[in-house]
Coordinates of C-alpha atoms and ligand atoms in Angstrom, one line a residue:
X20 CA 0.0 0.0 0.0
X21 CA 2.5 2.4 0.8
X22 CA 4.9 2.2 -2.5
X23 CA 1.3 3.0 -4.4
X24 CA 1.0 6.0 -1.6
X25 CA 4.0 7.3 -2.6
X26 CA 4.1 6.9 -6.9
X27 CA 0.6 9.0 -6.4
X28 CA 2.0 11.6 -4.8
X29 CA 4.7 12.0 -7.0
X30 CA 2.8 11.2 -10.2
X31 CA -0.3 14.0 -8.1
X32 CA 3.2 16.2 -7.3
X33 CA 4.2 16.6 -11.1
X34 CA 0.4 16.6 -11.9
X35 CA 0.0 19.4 -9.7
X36 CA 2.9 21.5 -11.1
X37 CA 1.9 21.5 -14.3
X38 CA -1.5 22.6 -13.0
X39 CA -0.5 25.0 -11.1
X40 CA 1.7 26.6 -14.3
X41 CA -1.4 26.7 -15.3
X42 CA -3.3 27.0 -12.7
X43 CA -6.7 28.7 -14.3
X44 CA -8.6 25.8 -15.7
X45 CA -9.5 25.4 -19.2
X46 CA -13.6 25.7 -19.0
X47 CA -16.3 26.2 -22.2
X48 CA -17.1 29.6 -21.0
X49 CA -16.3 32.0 -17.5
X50 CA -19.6 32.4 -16.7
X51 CA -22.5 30.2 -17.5
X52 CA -25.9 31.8 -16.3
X53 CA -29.1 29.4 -14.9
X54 CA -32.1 32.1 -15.9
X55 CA -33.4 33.9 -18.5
X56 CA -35.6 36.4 -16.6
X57 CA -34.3 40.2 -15.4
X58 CA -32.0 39.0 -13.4
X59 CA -30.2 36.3 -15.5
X60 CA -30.4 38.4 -18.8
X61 CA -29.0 41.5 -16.4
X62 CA -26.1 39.2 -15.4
X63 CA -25.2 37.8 -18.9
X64 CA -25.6 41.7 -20.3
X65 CA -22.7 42.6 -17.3
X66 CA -20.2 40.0 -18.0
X67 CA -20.6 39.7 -22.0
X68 CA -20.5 43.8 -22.3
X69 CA -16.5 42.9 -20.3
X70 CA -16.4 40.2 -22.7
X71 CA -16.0 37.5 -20.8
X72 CA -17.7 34.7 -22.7
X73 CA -20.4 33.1 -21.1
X74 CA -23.7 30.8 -21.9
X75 CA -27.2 31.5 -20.4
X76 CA -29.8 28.7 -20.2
X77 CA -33.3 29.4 -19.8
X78 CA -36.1 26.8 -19.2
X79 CA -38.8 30.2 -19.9
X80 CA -41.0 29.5 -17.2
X81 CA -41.2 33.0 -16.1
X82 CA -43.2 34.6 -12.7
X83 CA -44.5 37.5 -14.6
X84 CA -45.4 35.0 -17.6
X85 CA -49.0 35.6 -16.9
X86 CA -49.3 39.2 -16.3
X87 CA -50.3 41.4 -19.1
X88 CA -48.0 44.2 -18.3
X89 CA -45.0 45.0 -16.9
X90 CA -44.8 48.3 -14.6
X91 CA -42.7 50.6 -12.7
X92 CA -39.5 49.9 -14.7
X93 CA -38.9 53.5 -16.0
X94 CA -38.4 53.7 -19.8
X95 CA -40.6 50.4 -20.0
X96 CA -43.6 51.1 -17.9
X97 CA -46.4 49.0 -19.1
X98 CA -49.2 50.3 -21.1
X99 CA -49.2 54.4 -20.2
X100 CA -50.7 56.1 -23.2
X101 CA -49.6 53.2 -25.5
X102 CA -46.3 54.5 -26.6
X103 CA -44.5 51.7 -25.1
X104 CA -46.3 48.4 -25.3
X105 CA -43.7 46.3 -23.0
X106 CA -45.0 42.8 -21.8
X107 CA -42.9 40.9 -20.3
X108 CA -42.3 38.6 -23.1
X109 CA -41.3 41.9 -25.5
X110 CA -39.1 43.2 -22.5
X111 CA -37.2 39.8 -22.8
X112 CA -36.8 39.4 -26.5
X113 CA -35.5 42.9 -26.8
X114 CA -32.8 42.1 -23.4
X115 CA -32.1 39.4 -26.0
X116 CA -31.5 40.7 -29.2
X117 CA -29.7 43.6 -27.4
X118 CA -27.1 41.3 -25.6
X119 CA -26.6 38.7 -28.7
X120 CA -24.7 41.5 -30.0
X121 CA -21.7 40.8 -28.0
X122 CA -19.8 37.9 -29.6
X123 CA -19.0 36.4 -26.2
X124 CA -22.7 36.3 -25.1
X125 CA -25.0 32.9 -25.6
X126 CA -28.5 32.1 -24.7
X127 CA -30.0 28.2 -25.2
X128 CA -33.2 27.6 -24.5
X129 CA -33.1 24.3 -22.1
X130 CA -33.2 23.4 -18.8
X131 CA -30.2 22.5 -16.5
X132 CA -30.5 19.3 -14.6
X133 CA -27.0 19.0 -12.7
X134 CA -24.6 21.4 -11.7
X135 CA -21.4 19.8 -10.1
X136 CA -18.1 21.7 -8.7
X137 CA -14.8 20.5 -10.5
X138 CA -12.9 22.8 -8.8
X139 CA -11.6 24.0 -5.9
X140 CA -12.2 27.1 -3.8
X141 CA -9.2 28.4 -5.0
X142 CA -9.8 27.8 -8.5
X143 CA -13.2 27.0 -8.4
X144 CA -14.8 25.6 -11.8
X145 CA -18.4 23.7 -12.5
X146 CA -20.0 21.2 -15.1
X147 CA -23.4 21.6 -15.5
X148 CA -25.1 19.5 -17.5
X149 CA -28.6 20.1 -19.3
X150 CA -31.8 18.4 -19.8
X151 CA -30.5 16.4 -22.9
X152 CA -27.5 15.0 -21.1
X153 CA -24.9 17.9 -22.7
X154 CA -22.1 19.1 -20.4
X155 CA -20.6 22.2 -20.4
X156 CA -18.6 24.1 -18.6
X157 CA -17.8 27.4 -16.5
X158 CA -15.6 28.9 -13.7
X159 CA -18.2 30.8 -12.5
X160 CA -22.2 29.9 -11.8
X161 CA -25.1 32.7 -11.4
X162 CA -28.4 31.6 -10.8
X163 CA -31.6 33.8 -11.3
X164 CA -33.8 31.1 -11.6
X165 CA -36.7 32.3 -9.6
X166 CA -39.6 31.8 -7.5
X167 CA -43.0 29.4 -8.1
X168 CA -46.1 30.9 -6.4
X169 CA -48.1 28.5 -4.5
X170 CA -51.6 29.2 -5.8
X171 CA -54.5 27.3 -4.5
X172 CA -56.5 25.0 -6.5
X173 CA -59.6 27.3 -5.9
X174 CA -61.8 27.0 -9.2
X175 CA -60.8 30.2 -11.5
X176 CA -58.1 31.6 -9.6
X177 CA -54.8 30.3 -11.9
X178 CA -56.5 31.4 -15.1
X179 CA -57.1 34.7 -13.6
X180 CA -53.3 35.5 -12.0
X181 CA -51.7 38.3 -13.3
X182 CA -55.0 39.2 -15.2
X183 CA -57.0 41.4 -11.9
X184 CA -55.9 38.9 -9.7
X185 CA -52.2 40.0 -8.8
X186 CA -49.8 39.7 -6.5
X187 CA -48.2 43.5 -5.8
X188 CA -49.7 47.2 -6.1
X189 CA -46.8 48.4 -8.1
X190 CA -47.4 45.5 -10.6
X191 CA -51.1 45.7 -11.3
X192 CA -52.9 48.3 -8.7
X193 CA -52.5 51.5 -10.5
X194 CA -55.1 50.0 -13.5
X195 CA -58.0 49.3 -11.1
X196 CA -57.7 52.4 -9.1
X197 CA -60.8 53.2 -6.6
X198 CA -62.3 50.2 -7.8
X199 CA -64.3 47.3 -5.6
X200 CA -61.4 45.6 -4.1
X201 CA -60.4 42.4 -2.5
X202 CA -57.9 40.7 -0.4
X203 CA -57.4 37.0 -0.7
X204 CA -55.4 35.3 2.1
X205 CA -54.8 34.5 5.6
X206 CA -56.4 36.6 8.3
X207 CA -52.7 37.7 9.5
X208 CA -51.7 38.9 6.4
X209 CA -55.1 41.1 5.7
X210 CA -53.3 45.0 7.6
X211 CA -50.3 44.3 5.5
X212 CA -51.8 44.6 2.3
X213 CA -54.2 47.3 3.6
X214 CA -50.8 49.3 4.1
X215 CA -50.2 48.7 0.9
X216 CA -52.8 49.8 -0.6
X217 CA -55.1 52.1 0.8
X218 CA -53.7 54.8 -1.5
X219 CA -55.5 53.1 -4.3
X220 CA -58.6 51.4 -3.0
X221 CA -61.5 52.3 -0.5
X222 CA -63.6 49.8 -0.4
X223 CA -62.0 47.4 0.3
X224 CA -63.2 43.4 1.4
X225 CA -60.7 41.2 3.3
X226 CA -61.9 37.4 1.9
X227 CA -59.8 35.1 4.8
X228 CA -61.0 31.9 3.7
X229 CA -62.1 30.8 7.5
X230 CA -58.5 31.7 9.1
X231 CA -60.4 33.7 11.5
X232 CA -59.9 31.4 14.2
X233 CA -58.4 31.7 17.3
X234 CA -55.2 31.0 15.9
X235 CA -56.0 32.9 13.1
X236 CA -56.2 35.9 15.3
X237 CA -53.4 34.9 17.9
X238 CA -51.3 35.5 14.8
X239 CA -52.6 38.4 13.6
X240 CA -52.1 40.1 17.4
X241 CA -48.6 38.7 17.0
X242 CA -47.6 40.6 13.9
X243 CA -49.5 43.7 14.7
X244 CA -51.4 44.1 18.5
X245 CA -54.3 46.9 17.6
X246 CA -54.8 44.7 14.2
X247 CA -58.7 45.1 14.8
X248 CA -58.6 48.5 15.6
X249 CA -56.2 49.5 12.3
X250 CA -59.0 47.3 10.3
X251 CA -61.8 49.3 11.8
X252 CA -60.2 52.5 11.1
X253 CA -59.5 52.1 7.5
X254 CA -63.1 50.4 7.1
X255 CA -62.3 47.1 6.4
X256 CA -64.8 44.1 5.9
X257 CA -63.6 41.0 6.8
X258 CA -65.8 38.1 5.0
X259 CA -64.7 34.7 6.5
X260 CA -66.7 32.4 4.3
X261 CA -64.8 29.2 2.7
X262 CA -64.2 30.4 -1.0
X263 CA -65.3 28.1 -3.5
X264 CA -64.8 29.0 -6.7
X265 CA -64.1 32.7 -8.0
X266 CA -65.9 33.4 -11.3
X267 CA -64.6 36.0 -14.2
X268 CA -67.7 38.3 -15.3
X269 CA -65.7 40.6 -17.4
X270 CA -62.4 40.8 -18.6
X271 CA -60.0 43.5 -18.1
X272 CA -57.9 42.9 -21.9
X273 CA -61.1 43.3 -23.7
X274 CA -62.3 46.0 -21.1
X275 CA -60.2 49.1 -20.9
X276 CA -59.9 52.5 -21.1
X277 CA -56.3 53.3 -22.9
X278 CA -56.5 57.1 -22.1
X279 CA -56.8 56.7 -18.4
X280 CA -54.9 54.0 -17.8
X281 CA -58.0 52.1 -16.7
X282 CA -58.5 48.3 -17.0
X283 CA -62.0 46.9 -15.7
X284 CA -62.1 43.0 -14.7
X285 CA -65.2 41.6 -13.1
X286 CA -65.1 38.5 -10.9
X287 CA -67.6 37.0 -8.8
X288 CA -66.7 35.2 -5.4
X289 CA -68.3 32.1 -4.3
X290 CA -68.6 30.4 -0.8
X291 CA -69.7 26.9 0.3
X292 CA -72.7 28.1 1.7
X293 CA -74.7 31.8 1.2
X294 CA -74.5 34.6 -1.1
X295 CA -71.6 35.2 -3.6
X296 CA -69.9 38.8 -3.6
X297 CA -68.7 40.6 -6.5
X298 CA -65.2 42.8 -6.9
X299 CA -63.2 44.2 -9.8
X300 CA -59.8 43.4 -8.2
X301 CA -58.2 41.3 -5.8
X302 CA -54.2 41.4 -4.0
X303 CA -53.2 38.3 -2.9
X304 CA -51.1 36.8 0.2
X305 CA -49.9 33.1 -0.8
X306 CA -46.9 31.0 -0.4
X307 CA -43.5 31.2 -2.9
X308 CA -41.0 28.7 -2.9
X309 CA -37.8 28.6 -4.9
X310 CA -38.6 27.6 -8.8
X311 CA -35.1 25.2 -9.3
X312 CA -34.0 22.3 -7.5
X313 CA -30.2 23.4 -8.2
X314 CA -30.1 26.0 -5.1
X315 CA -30.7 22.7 -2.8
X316 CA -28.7 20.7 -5.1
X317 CA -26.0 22.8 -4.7
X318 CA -26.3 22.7 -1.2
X319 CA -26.6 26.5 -0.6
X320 CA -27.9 28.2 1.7
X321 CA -31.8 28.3 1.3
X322 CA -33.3 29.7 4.2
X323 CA -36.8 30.8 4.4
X324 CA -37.2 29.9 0.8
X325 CA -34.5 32.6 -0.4
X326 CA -30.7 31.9 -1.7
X327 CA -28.8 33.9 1.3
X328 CA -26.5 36.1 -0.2
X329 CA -23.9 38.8 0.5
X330 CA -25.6 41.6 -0.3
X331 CA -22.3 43.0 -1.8
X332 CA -21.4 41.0 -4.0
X333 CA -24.8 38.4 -4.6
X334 CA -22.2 35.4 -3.6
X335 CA -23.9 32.6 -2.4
X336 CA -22.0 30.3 0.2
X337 CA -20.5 28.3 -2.1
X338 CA -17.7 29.5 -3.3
X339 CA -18.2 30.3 -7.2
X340 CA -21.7 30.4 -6.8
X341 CA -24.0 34.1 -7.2
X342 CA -27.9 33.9 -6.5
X343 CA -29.8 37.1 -8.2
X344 CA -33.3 37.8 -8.9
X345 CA -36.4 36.7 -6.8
X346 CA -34.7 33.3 -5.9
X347 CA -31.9 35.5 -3.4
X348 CA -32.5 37.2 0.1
X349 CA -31.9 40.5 -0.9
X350 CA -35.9 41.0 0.2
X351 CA -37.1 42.8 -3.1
X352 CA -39.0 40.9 -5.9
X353 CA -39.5 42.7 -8.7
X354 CA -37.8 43.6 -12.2
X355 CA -35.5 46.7 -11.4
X356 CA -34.1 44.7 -8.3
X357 CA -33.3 41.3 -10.7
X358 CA -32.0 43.7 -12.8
X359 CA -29.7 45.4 -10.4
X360 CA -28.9 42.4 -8.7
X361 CA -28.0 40.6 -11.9
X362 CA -25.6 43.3 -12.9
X363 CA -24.1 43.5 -9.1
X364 CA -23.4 39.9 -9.7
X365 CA -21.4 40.4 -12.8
X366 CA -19.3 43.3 -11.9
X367 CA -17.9 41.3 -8.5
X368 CA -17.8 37.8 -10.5
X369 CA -15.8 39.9 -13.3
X370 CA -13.0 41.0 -11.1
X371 CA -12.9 37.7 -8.8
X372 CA -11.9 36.2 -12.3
X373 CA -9.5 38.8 -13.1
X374 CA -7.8 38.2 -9.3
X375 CA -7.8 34.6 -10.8
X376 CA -5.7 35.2 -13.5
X377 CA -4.2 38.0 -11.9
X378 CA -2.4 35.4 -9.0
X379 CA -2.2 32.9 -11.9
X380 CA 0.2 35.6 -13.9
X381 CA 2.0 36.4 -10.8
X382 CA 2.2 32.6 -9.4
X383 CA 3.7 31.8 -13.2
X384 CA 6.7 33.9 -12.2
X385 CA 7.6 33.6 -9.3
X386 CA 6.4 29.7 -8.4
X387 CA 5.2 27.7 -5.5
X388 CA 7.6 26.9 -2.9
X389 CA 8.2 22.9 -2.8
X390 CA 5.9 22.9 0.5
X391 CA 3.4 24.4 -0.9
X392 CA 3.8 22.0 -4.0
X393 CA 3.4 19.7 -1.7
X394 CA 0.6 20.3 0.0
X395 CA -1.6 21.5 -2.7
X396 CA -1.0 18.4 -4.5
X397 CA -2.3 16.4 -1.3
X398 CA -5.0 18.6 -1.0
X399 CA -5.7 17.7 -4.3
X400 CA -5.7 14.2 -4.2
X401 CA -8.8 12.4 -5.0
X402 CA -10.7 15.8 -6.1
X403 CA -8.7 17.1 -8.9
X404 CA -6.3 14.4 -9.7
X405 CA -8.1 11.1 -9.2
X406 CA -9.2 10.8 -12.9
X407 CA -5.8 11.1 -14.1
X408 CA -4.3 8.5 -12.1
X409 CA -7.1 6.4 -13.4
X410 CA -6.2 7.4 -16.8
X411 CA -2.1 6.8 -15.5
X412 CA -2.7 3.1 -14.4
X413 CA -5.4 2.4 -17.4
X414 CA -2.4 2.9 -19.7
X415 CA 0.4 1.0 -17.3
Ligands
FAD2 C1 -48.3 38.1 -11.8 C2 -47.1 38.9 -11.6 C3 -46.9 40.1 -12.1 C4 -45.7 40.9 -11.9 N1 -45.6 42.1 -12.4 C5 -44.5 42.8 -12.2 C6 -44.4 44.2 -12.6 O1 -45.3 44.7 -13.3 N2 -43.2 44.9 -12.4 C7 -42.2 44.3 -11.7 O2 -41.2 44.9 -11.4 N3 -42.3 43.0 -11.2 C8 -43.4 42.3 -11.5 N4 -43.5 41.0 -11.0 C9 -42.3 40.4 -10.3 C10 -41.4 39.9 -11.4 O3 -42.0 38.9 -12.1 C11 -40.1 39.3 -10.7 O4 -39.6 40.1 -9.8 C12 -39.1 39.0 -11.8 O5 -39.6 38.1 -12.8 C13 -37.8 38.3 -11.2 O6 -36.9 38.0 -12.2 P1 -36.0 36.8 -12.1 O7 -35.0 36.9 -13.2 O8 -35.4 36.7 -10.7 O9 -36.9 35.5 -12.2 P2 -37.9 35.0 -13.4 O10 -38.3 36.2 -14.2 O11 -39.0 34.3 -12.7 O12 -37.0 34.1 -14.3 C14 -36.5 32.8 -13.8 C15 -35.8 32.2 -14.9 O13 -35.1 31.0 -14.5 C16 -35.3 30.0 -15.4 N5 -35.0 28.7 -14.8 C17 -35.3 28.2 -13.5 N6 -34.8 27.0 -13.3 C18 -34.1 26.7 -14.5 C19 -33.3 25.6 -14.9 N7 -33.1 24.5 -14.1 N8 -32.7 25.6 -16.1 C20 -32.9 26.7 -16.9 N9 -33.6 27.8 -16.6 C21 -34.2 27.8 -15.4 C22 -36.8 30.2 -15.8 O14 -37.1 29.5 -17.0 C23 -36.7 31.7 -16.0 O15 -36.1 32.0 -17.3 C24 -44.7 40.3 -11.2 C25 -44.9 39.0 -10.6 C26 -46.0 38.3 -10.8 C27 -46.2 36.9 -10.2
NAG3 C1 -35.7 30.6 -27.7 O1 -36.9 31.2 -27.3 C2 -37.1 32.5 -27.7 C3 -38.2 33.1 -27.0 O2 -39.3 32.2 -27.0 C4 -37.3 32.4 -29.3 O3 -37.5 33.7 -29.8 C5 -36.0 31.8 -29.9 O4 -36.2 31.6 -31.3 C6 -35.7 30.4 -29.2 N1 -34.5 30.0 -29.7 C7 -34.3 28.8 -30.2 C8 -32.9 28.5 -30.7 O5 -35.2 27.9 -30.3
NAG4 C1 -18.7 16.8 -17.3 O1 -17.4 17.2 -17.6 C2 -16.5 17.2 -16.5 C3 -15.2 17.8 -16.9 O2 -14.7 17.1 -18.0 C4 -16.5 15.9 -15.8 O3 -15.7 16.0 -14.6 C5 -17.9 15.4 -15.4 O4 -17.8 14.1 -14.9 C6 -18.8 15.4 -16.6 N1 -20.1 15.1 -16.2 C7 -21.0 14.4 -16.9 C8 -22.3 14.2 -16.3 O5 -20.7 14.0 -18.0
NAG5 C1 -59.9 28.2 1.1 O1 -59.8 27.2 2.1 C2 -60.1 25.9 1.5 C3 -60.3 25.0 2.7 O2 -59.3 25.2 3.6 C4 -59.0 25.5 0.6 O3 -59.2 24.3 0.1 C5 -58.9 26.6 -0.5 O4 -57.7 26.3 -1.3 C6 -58.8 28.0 0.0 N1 -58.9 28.9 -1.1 C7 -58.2 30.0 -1.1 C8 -58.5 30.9 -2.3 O5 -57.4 30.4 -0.3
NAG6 C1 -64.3 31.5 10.5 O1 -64.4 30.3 9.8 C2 -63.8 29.2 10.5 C3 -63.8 28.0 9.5 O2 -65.1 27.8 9.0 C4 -64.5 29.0 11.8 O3 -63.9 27.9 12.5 C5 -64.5 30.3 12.6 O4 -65.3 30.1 13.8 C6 -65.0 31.4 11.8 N1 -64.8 32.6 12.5 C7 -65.8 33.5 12.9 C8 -65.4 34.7 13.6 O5 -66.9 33.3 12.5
NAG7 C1 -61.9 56.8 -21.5 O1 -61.9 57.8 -20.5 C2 -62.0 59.1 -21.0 C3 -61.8 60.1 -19.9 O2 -62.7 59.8 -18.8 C4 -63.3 59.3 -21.7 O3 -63.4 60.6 -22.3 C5 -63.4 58.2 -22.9 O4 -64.7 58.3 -23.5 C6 -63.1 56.9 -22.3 N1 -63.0 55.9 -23.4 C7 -63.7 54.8 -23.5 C8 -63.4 53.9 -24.7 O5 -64.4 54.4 -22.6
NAG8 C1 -52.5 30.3 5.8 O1 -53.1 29.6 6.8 C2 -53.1 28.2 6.6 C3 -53.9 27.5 7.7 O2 -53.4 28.0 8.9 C4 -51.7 27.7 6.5 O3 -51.6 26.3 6.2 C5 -51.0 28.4 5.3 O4 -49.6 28.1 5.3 C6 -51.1 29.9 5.5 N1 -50.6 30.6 4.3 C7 -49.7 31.5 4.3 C8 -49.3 32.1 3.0 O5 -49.2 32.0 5.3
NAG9 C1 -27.7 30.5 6.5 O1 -28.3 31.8 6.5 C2 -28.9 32.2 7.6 C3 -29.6 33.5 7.4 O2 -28.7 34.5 6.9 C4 -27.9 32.2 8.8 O3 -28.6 32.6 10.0 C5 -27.2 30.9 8.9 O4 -26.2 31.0 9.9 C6 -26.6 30.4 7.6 N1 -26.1 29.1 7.7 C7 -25.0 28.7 7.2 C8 -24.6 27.2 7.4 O5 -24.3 29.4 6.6
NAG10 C1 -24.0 26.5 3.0 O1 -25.1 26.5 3.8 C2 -25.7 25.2 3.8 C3 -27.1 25.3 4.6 O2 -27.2 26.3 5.5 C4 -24.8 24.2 4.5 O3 -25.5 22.9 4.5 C5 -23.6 24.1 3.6 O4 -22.7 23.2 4.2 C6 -22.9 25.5 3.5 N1 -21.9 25.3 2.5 C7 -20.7 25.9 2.7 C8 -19.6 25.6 1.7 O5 -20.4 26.6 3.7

């Protein structure tokens, strides 16, 4: 056993210096980017415009898929006086079109199954494979892969998300100004969202789905004590009937008034037992969870359902590894934020690679010491090495 110790070492020893002569591994591309969204396209925009050559996958399930508009991202604000028409989808393909300029930038429509580290911290680099088995590879990972919302199965409510059923008051509120208004979700949540909005709705019904319980309430007191009392003073109705179904009447695409800015959905709520109630507009408070398996996968840091990041420099724990967009902890979700994000991510991830090469340069010249030969070679044993000394003894 111990002859075979020492031939790997010095086979891993003469492996290793020609490595570290080297030192910066030979990859596909610098960067490759998970996420074609804000975030993601933000990223590949930063690193490519730099040119650093990178490859940006994108399975296009998108959050905002759904909505009709996008708003409050200046120079692309949704419908306003139809000068701008920007969707999400048109926002996207022109991101596109304008980044495929560079000659370093790439975008491939596909999903990525695996990422793996082949590196070290050091040096780190990554395969990542993709949904039909393909494996490239990068030094440096940024994910922007997203958030799912967890909508219930309630009859009518998926078909109208994003359509007067929306999720945030910058997003959708501004178009059903002072119209009948709701607020699906737990009794807890209901003096958030009045906060929230009460600058563009008045009457306004609080539908809680038979959360107010005991617990329901305990809740409520323990996120904000006087809860009743703030409810009471804005003139809240709180309608704690088990929803059953929630039926469109009109819709808001076919219904609008392009001069003001006005777009007039019509739904009709229905309970399990008594009369339905009818609004133009609901917010909602459900559930999001991350979108991609490859933040767990990864084993990074998911807490509370966010990539925890430096705020910084979007670096995730792993070393290598950036997490932008909705998917990170920065607490924003929305399209300026994935934008900024994405570009914070590829001004830091830019430089760390230029250190890289930087200490490579520098480590060309001057050389390791034999120690430190040493013991970056036994570090490197059975991570970095062990496939050449299969390859070594295959041939002897
Ligand atoms: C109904 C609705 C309306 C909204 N309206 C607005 C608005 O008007 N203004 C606003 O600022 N914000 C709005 N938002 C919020 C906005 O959608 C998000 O903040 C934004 O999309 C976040 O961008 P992102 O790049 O982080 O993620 P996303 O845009 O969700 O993109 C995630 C990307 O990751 C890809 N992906 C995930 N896993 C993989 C994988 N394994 N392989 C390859 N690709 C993968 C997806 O396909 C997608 O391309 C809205 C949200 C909703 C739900
Ligand atoms: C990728 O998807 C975009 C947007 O849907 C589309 O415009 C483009 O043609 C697709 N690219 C390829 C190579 O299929
Ligand atoms: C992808 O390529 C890397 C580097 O050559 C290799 O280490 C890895 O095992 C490959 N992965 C797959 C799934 O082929
Ligand atoms: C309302 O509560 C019922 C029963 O708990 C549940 O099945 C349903 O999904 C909820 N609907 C909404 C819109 O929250
Ligand atoms: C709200 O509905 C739930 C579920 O049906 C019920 O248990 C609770 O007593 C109701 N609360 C009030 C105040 O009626
Ligand atoms: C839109 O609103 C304006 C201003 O109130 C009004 O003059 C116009 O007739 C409306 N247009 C339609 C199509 O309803
Ligand atoms: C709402 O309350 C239900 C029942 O207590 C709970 O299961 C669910 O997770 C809550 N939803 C949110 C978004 O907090
Ligand atoms: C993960 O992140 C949370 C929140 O920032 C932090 O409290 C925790 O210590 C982190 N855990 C690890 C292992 O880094
Ligand atoms: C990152 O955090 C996760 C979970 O908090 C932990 O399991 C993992 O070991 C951490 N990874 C590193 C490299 O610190």
């Amino acid at each position: 056993m111990a002859p075979r110790i020492a031939t790997f070492l010095s086979i891993a020893l003469s492996l290793w210096t020609l490595v570290a002569a080297e030192s910066i591994p030979k990859t596909d591309y610098d960067v490759i980017v998970v996420g074609g969204g804000p975030s993601g396209l933000s990223a590949l925009s930063g690193v490519s415009r730099v040119r650093r050559t990178a490859l940006l996958f994108d399975s296009q399930e998108y959050r905002n898929g759904p909505t009709r508009n996008m708003h409050d991202v200046i120079g692309n604000d949704g419908n306003i006086h139809t000068l701008i028409l920007h969707s999400p989808a048109e926002f996207r393909a022109l991101a596109r079109e304008q980044i495929l300029k560079y000659p370093t930038a790439h975008i491939k429509n596909a999903t990525v199954k695996s990422i793996t580290s082949i590196g070290t911290d050091a040096v780190t680099a990554f395969s990542v494979v993709d949904a039909s088995g393909r494996n490239y590879t990068a030094r440096k990972i940024v994910l922007g892969t997203g958030m799912r919302d967890v909508l219930p199965d309630t009859p009518g409510l998926k078909e109208a998300w994003g359509k007067g059923i929306f999720w945030c008051p910058w997003c959708d509120g501004y178009e059903h100004r002072d119209q009948p208004f709701g607020i699906l979700g737990n009794l807890s949540d209901v003096l958030g969202s009045v906060l929230e909005v009460n600058t563009q709705f008045s009457d306004i019904i609080a539908f809680v789905n038979g959360t107010q319980t005991p617990d329901g309430e305990a809740q409520a007191t323990a996120s904000h004590a006087d809860w009743k009392e703030q409810l009471k003073a804005w003139n809240i109705q709180i309608e704690n009937r088990t929803i059953a179904s929630i039926e469109r009447l009109q819709d808001g695409e076919t219904h609008q008034n392009k001069t003001t800015d006005m777009q007039f959905d019509k739904f009709r709520v229905h309970f399990t037992t008594g009369e339905p109630v009818e609004r133009s507009a609901f917010i909602t408070n459900f559930a999001a969870v991350q979108q991609s398996s490859l933040p767990s996968q990864l084993h990074l840091n998911v807490t509370k359902e966010k990539i925890v990041v430096d705020a910084s420099s979007m670096r995730t724990n792993v070393t290598g590894v950036y997490g932008v967009g909705d998917a990170n902890s920065d607490g924003s979700t929305n399209v300026p934020h994935a934008m900024f994000s994405g570009k914070k991510a590829a001004v830091y991830l830019h430089v760390q690679l230029s250190r890289e090469d930087s200490a490579s340069k520098v480590s060309k010249r001057t050389g390791l010491s034999q120690r430190e030969l040493e013991k970056e070679a036994t570090r490197a044993i059975g991570r970095n090495l062990e496939p050449q000394w299969e390859k070594i003894q295959k041939r002897n």
